[in-house]
Short mmCIF file of C-alpha atoms in Angstrom, two decimals:
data_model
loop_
_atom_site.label_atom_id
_atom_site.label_comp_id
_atom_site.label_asym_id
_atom_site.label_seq_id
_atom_site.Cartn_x
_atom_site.Cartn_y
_atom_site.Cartn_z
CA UNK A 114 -21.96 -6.41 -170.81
CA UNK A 115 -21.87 -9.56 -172.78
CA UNK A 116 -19.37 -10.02 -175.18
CA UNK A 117 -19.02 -12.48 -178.16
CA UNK A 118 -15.39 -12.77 -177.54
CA UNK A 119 -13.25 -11.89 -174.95
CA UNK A 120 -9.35 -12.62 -175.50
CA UNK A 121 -6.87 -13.35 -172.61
CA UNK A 122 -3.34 -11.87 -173.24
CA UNK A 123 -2.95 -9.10 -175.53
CA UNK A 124 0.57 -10.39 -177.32
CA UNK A 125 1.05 -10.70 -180.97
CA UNK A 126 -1.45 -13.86 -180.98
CA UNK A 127 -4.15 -11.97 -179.02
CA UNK A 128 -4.42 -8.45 -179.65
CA UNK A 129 -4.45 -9.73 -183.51
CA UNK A 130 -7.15 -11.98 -182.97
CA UNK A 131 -9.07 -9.47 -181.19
CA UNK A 132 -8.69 -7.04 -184.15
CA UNK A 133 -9.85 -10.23 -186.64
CA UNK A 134 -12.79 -10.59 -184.32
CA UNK A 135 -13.72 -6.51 -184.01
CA UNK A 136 -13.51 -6.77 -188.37
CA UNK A 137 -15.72 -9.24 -188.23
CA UNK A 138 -18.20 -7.67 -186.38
CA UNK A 139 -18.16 -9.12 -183.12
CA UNK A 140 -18.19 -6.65 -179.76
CA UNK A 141 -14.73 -8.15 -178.01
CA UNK A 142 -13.09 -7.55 -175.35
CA UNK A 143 -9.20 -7.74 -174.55
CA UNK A 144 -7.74 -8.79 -171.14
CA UNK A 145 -3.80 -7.84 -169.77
CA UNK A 146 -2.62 -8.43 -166.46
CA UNK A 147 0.47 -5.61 -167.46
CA UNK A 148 -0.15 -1.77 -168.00
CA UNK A 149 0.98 -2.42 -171.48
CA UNK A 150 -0.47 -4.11 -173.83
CA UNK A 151 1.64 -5.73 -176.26
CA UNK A 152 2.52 -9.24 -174.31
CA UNK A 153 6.32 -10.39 -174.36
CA UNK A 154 7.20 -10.06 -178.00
CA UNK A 155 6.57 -5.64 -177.36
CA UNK A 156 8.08 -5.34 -174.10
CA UNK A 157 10.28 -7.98 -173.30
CA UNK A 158 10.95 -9.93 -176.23
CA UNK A 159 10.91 -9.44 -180.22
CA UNK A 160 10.51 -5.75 -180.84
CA UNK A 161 13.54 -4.70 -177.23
CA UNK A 162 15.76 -7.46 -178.47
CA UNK A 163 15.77 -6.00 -182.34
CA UNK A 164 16.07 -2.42 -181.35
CA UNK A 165 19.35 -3.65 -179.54
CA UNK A 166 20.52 -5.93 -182.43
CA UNK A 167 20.40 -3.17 -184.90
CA UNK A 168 21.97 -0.36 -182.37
CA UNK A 169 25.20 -2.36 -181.58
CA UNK A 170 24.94 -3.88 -185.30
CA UNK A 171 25.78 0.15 -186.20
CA UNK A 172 27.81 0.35 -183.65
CA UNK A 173 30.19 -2.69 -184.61
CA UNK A 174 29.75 -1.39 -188.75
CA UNK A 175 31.23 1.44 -187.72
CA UNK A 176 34.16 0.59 -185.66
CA UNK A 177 35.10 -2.59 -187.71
CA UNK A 178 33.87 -1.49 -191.60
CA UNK A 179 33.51 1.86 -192.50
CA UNK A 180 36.88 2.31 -193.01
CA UNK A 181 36.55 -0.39 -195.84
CA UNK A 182 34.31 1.94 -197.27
CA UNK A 183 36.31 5.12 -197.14
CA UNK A 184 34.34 6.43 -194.00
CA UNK A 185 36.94 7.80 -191.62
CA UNK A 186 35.17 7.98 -188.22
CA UNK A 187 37.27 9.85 -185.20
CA UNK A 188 36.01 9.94 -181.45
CA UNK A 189 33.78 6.96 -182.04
CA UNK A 190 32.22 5.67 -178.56
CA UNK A 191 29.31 3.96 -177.17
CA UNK A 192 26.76 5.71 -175.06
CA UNK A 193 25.33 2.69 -173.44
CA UNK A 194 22.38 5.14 -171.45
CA UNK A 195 21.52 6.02 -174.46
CA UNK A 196 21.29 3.25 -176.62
CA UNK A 197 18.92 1.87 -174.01
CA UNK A 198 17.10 5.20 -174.29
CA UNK A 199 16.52 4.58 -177.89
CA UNK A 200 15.31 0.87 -177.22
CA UNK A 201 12.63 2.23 -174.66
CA UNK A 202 11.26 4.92 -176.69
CA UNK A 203 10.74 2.08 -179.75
CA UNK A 204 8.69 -0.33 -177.01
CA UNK A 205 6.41 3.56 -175.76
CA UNK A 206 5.64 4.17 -179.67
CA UNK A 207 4.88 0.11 -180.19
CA UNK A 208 2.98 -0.09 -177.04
CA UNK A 209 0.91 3.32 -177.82
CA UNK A 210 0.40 1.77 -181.44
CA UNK A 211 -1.68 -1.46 -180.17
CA UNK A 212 -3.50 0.81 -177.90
CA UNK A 213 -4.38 3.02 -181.05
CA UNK A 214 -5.36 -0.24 -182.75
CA UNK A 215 -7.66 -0.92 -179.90
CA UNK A 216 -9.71 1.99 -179.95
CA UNK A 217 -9.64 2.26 -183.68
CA UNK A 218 -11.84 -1.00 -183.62
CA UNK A 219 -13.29 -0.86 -180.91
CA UNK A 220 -12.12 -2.98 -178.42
CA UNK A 221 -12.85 -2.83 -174.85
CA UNK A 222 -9.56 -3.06 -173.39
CA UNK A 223 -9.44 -4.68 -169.16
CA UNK A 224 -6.27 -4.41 -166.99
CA UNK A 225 -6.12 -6.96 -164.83
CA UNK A 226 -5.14 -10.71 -164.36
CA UNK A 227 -8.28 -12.88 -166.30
CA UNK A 228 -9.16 -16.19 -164.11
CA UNK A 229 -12.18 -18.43 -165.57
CA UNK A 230 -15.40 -18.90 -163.56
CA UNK A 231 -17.10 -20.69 -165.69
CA UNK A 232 -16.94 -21.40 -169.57
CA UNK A 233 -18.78 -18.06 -170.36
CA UNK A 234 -17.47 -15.93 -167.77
CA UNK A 235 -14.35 -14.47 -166.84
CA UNK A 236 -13.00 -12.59 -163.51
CA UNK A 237 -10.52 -9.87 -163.91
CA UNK A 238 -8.72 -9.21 -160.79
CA UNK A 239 -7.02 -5.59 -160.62
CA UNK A 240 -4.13 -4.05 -158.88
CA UNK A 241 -5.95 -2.59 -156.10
CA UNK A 242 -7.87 -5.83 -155.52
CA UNK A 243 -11.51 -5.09 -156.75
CA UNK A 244 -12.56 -7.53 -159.60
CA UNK A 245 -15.14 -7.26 -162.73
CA UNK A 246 -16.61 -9.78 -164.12
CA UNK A 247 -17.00 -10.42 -168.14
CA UNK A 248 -20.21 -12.52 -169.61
CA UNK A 249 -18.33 -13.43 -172.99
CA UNK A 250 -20.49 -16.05 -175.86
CA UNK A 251 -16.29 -17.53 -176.75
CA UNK A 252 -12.48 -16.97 -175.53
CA UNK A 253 -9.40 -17.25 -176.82
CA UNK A 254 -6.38 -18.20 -174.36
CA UNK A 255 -3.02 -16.10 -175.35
CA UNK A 256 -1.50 -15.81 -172.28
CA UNK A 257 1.98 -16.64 -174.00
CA UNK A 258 5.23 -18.22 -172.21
CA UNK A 259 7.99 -17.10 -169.73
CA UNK A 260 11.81 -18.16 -169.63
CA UNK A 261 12.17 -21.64 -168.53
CA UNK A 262 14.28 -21.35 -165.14
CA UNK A 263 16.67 -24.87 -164.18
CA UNK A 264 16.82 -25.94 -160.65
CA UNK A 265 20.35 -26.18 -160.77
CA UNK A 266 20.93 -22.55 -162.03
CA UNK A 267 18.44 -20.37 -159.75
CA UNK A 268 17.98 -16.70 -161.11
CA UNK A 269 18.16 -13.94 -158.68
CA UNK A 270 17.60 -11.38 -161.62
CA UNK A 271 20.38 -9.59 -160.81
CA UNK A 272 23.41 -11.30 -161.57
CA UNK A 273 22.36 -14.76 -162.79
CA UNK A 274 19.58 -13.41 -165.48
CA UNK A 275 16.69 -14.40 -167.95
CA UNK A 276 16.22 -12.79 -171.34
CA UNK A 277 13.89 -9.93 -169.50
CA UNK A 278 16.53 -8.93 -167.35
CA UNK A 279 19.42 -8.79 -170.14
CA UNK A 280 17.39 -6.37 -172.09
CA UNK A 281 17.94 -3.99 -169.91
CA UNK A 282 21.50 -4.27 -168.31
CA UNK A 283 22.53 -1.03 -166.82
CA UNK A 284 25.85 -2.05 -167.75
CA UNK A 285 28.16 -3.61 -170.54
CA UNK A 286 29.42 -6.81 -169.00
CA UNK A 287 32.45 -7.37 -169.16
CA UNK A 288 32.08 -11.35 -169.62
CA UNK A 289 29.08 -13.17 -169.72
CA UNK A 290 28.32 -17.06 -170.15
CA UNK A 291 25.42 -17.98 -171.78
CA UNK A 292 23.60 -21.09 -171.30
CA UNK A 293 21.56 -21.81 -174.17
CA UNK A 294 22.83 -21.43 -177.90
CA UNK A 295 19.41 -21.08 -179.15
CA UNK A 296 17.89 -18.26 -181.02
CA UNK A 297 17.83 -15.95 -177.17
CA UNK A 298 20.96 -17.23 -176.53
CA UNK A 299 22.88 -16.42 -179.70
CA UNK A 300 20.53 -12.77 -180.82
CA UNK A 301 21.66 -11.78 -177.10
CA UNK A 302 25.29 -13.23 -177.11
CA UNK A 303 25.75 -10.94 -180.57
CA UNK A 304 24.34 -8.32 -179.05
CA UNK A 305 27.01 -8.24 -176.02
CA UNK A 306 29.97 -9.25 -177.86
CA UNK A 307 29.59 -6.27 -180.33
CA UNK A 308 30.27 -3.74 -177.80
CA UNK A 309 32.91 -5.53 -176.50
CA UNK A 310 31.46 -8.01 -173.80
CA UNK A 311 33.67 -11.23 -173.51
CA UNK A 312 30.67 -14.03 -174.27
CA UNK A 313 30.83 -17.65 -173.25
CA UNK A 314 27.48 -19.84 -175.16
CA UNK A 315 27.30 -22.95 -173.05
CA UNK A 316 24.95 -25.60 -174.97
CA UNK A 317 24.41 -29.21 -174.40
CA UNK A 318 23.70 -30.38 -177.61
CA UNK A 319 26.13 -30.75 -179.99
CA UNK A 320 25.05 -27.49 -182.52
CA UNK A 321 24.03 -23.94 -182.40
CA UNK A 322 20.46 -23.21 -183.01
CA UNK A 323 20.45 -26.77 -183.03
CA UNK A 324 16.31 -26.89 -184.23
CA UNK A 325 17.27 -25.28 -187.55
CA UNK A 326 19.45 -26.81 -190.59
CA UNK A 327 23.07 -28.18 -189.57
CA UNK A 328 24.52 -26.08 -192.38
CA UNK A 329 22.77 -22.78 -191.24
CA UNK A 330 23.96 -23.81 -187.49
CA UNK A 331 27.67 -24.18 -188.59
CA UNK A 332 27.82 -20.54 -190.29
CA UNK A 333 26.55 -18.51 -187.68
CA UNK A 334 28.81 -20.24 -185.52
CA UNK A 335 32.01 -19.48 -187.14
CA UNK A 336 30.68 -16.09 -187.59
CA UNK A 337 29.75 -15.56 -183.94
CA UNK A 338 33.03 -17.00 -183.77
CA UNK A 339 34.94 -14.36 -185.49
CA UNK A 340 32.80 -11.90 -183.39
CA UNK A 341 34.86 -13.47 -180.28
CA UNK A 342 32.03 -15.44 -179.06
CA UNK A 343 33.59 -18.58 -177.62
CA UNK A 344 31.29 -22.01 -178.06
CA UNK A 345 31.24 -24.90 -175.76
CA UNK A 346 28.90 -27.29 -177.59
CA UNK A 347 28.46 -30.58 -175.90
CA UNK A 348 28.86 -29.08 -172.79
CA UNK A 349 26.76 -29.78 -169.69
CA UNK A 350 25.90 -26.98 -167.17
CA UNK A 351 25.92 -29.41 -163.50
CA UNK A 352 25.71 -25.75 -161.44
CA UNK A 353 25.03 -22.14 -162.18
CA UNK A 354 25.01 -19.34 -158.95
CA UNK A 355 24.92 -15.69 -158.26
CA UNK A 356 27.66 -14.61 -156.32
CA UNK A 357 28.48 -11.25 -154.91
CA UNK A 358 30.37 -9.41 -158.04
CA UNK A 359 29.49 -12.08 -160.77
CA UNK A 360 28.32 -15.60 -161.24
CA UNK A 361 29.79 -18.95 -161.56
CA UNK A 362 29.23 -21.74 -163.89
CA UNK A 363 30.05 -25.21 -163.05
CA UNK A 364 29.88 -27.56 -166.09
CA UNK A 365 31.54 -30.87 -167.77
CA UNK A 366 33.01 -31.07 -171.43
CA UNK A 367 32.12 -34.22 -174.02
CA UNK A 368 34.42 -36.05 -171.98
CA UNK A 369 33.60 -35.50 -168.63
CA UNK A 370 35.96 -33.17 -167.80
CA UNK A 371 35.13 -30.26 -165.30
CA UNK A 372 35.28 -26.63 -166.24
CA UNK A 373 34.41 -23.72 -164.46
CA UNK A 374 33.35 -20.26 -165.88
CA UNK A 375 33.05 -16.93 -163.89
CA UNK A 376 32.09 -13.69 -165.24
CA UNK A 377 30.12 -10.76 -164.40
CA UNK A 378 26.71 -12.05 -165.48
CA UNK A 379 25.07 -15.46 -166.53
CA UNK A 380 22.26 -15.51 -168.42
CA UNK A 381 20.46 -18.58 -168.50
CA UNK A 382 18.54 -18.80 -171.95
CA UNK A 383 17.41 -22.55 -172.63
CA UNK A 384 13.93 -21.93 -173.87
CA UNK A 385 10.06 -21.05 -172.93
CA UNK A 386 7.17 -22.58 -170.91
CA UNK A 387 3.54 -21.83 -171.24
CA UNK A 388 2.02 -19.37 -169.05
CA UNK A 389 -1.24 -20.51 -167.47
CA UNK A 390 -0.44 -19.54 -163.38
CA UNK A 391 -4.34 -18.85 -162.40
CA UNK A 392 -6.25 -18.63 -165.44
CA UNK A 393 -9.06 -21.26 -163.86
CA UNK A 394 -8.18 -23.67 -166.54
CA UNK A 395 -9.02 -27.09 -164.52
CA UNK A 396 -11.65 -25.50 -162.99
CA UNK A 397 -13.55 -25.32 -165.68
CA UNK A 398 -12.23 -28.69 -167.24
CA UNK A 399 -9.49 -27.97 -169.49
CA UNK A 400 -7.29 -30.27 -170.62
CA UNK A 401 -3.38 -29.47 -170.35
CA UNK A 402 -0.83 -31.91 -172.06
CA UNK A 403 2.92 -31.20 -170.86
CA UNK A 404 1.73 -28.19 -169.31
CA UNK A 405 0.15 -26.94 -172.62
CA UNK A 406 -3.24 -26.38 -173.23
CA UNK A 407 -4.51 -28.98 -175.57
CA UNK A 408 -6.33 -28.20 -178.59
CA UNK A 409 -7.70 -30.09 -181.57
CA UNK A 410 -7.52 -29.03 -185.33
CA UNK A 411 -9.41 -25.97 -184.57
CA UNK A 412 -8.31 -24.75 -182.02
CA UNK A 413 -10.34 -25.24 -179.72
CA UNK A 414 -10.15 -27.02 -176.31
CA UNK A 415 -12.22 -29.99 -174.94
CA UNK A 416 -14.30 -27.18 -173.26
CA UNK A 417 -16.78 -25.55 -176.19
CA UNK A 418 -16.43 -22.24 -177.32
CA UNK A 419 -12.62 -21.95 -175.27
CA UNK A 420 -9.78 -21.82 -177.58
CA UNK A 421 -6.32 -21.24 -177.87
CA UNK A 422 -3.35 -20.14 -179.81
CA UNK A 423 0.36 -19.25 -179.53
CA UNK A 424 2.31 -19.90 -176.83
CA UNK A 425 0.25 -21.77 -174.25
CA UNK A 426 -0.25 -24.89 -176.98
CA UNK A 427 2.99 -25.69 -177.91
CA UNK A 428 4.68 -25.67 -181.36
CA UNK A 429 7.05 -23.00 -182.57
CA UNK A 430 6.96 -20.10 -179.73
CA UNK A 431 6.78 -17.25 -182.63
CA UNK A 432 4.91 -14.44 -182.81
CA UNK A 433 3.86 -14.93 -186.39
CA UNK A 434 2.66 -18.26 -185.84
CA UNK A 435 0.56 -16.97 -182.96
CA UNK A 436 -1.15 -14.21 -185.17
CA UNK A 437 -1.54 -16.52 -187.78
CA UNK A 438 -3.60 -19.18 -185.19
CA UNK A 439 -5.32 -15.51 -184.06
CA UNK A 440 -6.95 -15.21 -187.47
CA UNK A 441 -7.63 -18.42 -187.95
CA UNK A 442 -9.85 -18.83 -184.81
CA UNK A 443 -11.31 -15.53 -185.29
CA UNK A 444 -12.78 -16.68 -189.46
CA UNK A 445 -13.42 -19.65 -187.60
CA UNK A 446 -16.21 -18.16 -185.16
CA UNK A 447 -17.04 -15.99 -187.57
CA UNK A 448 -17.96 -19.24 -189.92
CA UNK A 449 -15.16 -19.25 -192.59
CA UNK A 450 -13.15 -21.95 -193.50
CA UNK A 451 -9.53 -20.42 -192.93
CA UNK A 452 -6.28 -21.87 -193.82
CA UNK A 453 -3.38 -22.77 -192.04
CA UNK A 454 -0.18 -24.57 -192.87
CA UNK A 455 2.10 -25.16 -189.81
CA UNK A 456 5.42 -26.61 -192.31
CA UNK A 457 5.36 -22.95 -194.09
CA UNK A 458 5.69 -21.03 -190.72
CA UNK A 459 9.66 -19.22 -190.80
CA UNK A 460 12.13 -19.37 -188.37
CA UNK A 461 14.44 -16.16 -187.84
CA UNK A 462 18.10 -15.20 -186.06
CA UNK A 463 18.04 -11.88 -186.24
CA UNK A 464 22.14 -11.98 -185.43
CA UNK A 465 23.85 -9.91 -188.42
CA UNK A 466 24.12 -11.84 -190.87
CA UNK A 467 20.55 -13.83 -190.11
CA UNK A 468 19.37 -17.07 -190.65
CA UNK A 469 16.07 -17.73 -191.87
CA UNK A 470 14.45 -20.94 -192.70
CA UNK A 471 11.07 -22.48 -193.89
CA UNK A 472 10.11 -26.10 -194.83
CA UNK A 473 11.83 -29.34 -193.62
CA UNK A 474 15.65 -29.46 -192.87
CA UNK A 475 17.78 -31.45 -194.31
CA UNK A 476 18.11 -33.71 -191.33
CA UNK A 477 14.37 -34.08 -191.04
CA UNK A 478 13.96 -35.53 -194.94
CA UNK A 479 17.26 -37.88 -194.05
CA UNK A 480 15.46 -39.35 -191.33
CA UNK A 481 12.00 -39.55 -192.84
CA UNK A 482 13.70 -41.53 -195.71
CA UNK A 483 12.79 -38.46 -198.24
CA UNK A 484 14.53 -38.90 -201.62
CA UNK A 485 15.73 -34.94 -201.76
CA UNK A 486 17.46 -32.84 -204.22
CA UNK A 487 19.42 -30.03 -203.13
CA UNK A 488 21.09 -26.63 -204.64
CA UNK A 489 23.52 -24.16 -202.94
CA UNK A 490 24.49 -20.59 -203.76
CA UNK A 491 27.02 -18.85 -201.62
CA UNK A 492 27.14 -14.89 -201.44
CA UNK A 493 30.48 -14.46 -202.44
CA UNK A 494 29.09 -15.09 -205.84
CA UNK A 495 26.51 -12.30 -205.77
CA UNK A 496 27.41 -9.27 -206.92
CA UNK A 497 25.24 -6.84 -204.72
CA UNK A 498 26.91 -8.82 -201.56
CA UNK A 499 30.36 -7.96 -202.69
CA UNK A 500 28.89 -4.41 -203.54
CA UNK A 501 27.47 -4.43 -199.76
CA UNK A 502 30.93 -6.20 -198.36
CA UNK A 503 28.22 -8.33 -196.72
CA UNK A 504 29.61 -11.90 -199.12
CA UNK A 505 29.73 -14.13 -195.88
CA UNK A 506 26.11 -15.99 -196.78
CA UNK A 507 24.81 -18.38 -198.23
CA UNK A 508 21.53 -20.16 -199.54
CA UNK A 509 20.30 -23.73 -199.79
CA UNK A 510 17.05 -25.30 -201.39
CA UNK A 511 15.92 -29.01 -200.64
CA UNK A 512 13.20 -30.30 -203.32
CA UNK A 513 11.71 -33.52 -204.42
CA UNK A 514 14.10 -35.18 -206.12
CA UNK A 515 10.96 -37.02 -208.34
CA UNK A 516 8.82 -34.13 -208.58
CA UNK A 517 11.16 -31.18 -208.15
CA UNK A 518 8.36 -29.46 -205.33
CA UNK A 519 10.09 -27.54 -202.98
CA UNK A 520 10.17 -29.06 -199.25
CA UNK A 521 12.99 -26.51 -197.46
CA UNK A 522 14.62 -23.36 -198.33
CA UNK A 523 17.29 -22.43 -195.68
CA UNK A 524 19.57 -18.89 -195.53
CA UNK A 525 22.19 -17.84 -193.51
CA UNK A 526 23.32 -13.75 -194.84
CA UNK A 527 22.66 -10.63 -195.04
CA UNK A 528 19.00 -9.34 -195.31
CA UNK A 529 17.62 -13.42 -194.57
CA UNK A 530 14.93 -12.28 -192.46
CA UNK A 531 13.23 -10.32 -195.14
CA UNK A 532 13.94 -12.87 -197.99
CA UNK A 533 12.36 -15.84 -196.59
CA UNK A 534 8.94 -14.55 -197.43
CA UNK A 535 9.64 -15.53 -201.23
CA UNK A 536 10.26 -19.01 -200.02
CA UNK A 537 7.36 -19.32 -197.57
CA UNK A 538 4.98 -17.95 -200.88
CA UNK A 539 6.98 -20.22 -202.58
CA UNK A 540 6.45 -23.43 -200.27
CA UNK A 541 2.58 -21.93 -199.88
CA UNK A 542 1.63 -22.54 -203.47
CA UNK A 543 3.42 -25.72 -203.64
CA UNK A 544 6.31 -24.34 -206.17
CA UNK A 545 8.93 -25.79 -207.48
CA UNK A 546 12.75 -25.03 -207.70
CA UNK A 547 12.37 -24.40 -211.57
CA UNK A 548 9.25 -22.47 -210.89
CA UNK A 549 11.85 -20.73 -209.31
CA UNK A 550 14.48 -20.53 -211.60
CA UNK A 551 12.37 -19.48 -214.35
CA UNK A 552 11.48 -16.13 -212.32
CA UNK A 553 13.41 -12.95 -213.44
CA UNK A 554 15.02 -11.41 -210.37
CA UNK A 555 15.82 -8.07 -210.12
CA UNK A 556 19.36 -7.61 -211.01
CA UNK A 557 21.94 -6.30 -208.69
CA UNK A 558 20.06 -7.88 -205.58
CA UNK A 559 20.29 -10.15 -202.44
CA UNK A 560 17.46 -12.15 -203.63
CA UNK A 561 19.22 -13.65 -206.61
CA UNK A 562 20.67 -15.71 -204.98
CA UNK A 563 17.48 -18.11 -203.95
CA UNK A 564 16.93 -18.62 -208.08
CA UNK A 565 20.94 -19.24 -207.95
CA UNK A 566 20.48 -21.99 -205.66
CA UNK A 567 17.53 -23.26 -207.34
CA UNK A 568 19.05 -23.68 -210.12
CA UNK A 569 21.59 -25.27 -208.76
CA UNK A 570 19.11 -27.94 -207.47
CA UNK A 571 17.73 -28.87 -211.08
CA UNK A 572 20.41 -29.59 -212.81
CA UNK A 573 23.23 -27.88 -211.67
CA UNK A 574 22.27 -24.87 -213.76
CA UNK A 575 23.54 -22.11 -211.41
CA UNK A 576 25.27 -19.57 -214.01
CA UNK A 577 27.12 -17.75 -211.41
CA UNK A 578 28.59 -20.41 -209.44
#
């Protein structure tokens, strides 16, 4: 059977392009080298690391603040089996719902690990070693990313882990070092230390979540902090092994200095590389940059009719961004003229409180000589934070300081994750902070605050500040 596309890698960026494509009309085809579809956001990464975040976040509410709220709880304990229960059963019904998705529309679905024969047809190699072979008119590439492993700090997956392995710790650790304060590094460190796990970040630069605005960096650090997470920015990791009953963690301070952490479990968290093991790529002439798959402004590779998205070509390693470069290939094939802005993509920490961001930083417009304005609005203002005893947050907008157009909108507090879309629509449509400021918003909410800070970055107009 010929198809007129045939997707590799059925994560966020793939199985929604395939489901773009199948609306479109085209007969497509889906290829996974796992059982489950889904890629690593459904079974190793986005959807297993939030179902943990918000357990323990109950967890921790309820040991540490609903007595604040006149909630007397008695006999409280953790059943660690069971939480982990809970996280499985949310990947079965996530994995079961892209399956669902796939036979709603149609979509031939292949098991098996896709390698490129030629430009138009692709070998998928089973588990029991037969092969089929798919005649396909396009292809999109979404085989995603893995954990980056250091030679210095080998994993044996057992005690000395990667993000796959932490989601599914038989155990509470008693202490844990982290290398990595990145988004893994911290989501995961929050995770642990709310059930009582003694966590160590190790990070070589000099800031947490270092990619994302100082200011956003510096709150969720002294909030981790006050979680008992202990920070060791600056700090370089020379040696990292398994040993029988732990791990060990060699490293060197700002100055030098040696230190040495043990603890039960290391989990080494310092980013993701694009996966592309056997996919046939040079074979039939792709061309990789950095060990990405290079595209050009449509997505498309130097090979004709081979594209790619997420993952494998670099950028921000998010699943929206993937989807979004999903539907944008599939209009493309499909002869549409689709849209997509790469500055109005969001970041997320989905630690408690989040951080969310959108636009350019603060230390991106300082260095590209930008002349900024900027407007701050802190939670402990807002009255449904107090209302919520969720006050530690706070909001900052960056905008033109000539034309008042908003460049960066940057949270740190309760509820971030879902908030940020206003600023992305926002930043989409080119607003600007007294667009903003001029838009009634509902009143007692989180969301007040983002007009609060707008106003506060045209003129210092904030009326609750």
């Amino acid at each position: 059977m010929t198809y007129d596309m045939t997707v590799i890698g059925s994560g966020p960026g793939g199985y929604v392009a395939a489901i773009r494509c199948a609306q479109l009309g085209m007969k497509t085809a889906i290829v996974e080298r796992y059982a489950a579809l889904g890629g690593t956001c459904l079974n190793v990464g986005c959807i297993p690391s939030k179902a943990l975040l918000d357990s323990t976040e109950l967890y921790h509410n309820a040991v540490e603040h609903f007595k604040t709220h006149g909630i007397e709880a008695t006999g409280l304990k953790l059943n660690w089996p069971q939480l982990l229960a809970r996280k499985e059963k949310v990947l079965k019904d996530s994995v079961a719902g892209i399956a669902y998705l796939m036979k709603k529309h149609k979509i031939d679905v292949y098991e098996g690990h896709g390698t490129f024969l030629t430009p138009t047809s692709i070998s998928v190699a089973k588990r029991d070693g037969s092969a089929h072979v798919l005649a396909t008119s396009k292809t999109i590439i979404a085989t995603g990313s893995k954990p980056v492993s250091l030679p210095f700090a080998p994993l044996d997956k057992k005690r000395l882990i990667s993000s796959t392995e932490a989601l599914s710790l038989s155990e509470i650790p008693g202490e844990l070092v982290i290398i990595g304060a990145g988004v893994i590094g911290v989501e995961l460190g929050s995770v642990f230390a709310r059930v009582g796990t003694k966590v160590h970040i190790v990070e070589l630069l000099d800031a947490v979540i270092p990619n994302m605005d100082r200011t956003m960096g510096k709150e969720l650090q002294r909030s981790l902090t006050k979680l008992g997470v202990k920070f060791y920015l600056g700090h370089k990791v020379v040696k990292a092994s398994a040993e029988k009953k732990g791990v060990r963690v060699d490293v060197t301070d700002p100055d030098g200095q040696a230190l040495q952490l043990k603890a039960d479990y290391g989990l080494v968290a310092v980013g993701r590389r694009p996966y592309t093991d056997n996919l046939g790529l040079a074979a039939i002439g792709v061309v990789m940059e950095r060990g990405f798959v290079r595209v050009n402004e449509r997505l498309e590779t130097n090979v004709p009719g081979v594209f790619a998205i997420g993952d494998v070509i670099g950028g921000k390693m998010l699943a929206h961004k993937a989807e979004e470069e999903g539907i944008f290939v599939a209009e493309q094939a499909d002869g549409q003229k689709p849209h997509l802005n790469y500055s109005t993509i969001p970041d997320v920490v989905y630690t408690w409180p989040e951080v969310a961001s959108v636009g350019a930083t603060e230390e991106e417009l300082r260095t590209a000589g930008r002349d900024y304005k900027s407007g701050s609005f802190s939670f402990k203002a807002l009255g449904r934070a107090r209302a919520a005893n969720e006050s530690d947050g706070l909001i900052k907008v960056l905008a033109d300081n000539r034309t008042d157009e908003l460049l960066g909108v940057h949270m740190f507090g309760a509820r971030a994750a879902d908030m940020i879309a206003e600023a992305v629509v926002a930043l989409e449509f080119r607003a600007s902070a007294e667009d903003i400021a001029r838009t009634s918003h509902a009143h007692p909410t989180f969301t007040e605050a983002i007009r609060e800070a707008c106003l506060a970055a045209t003129g210092n107009r904030a009326i609750h500040a």
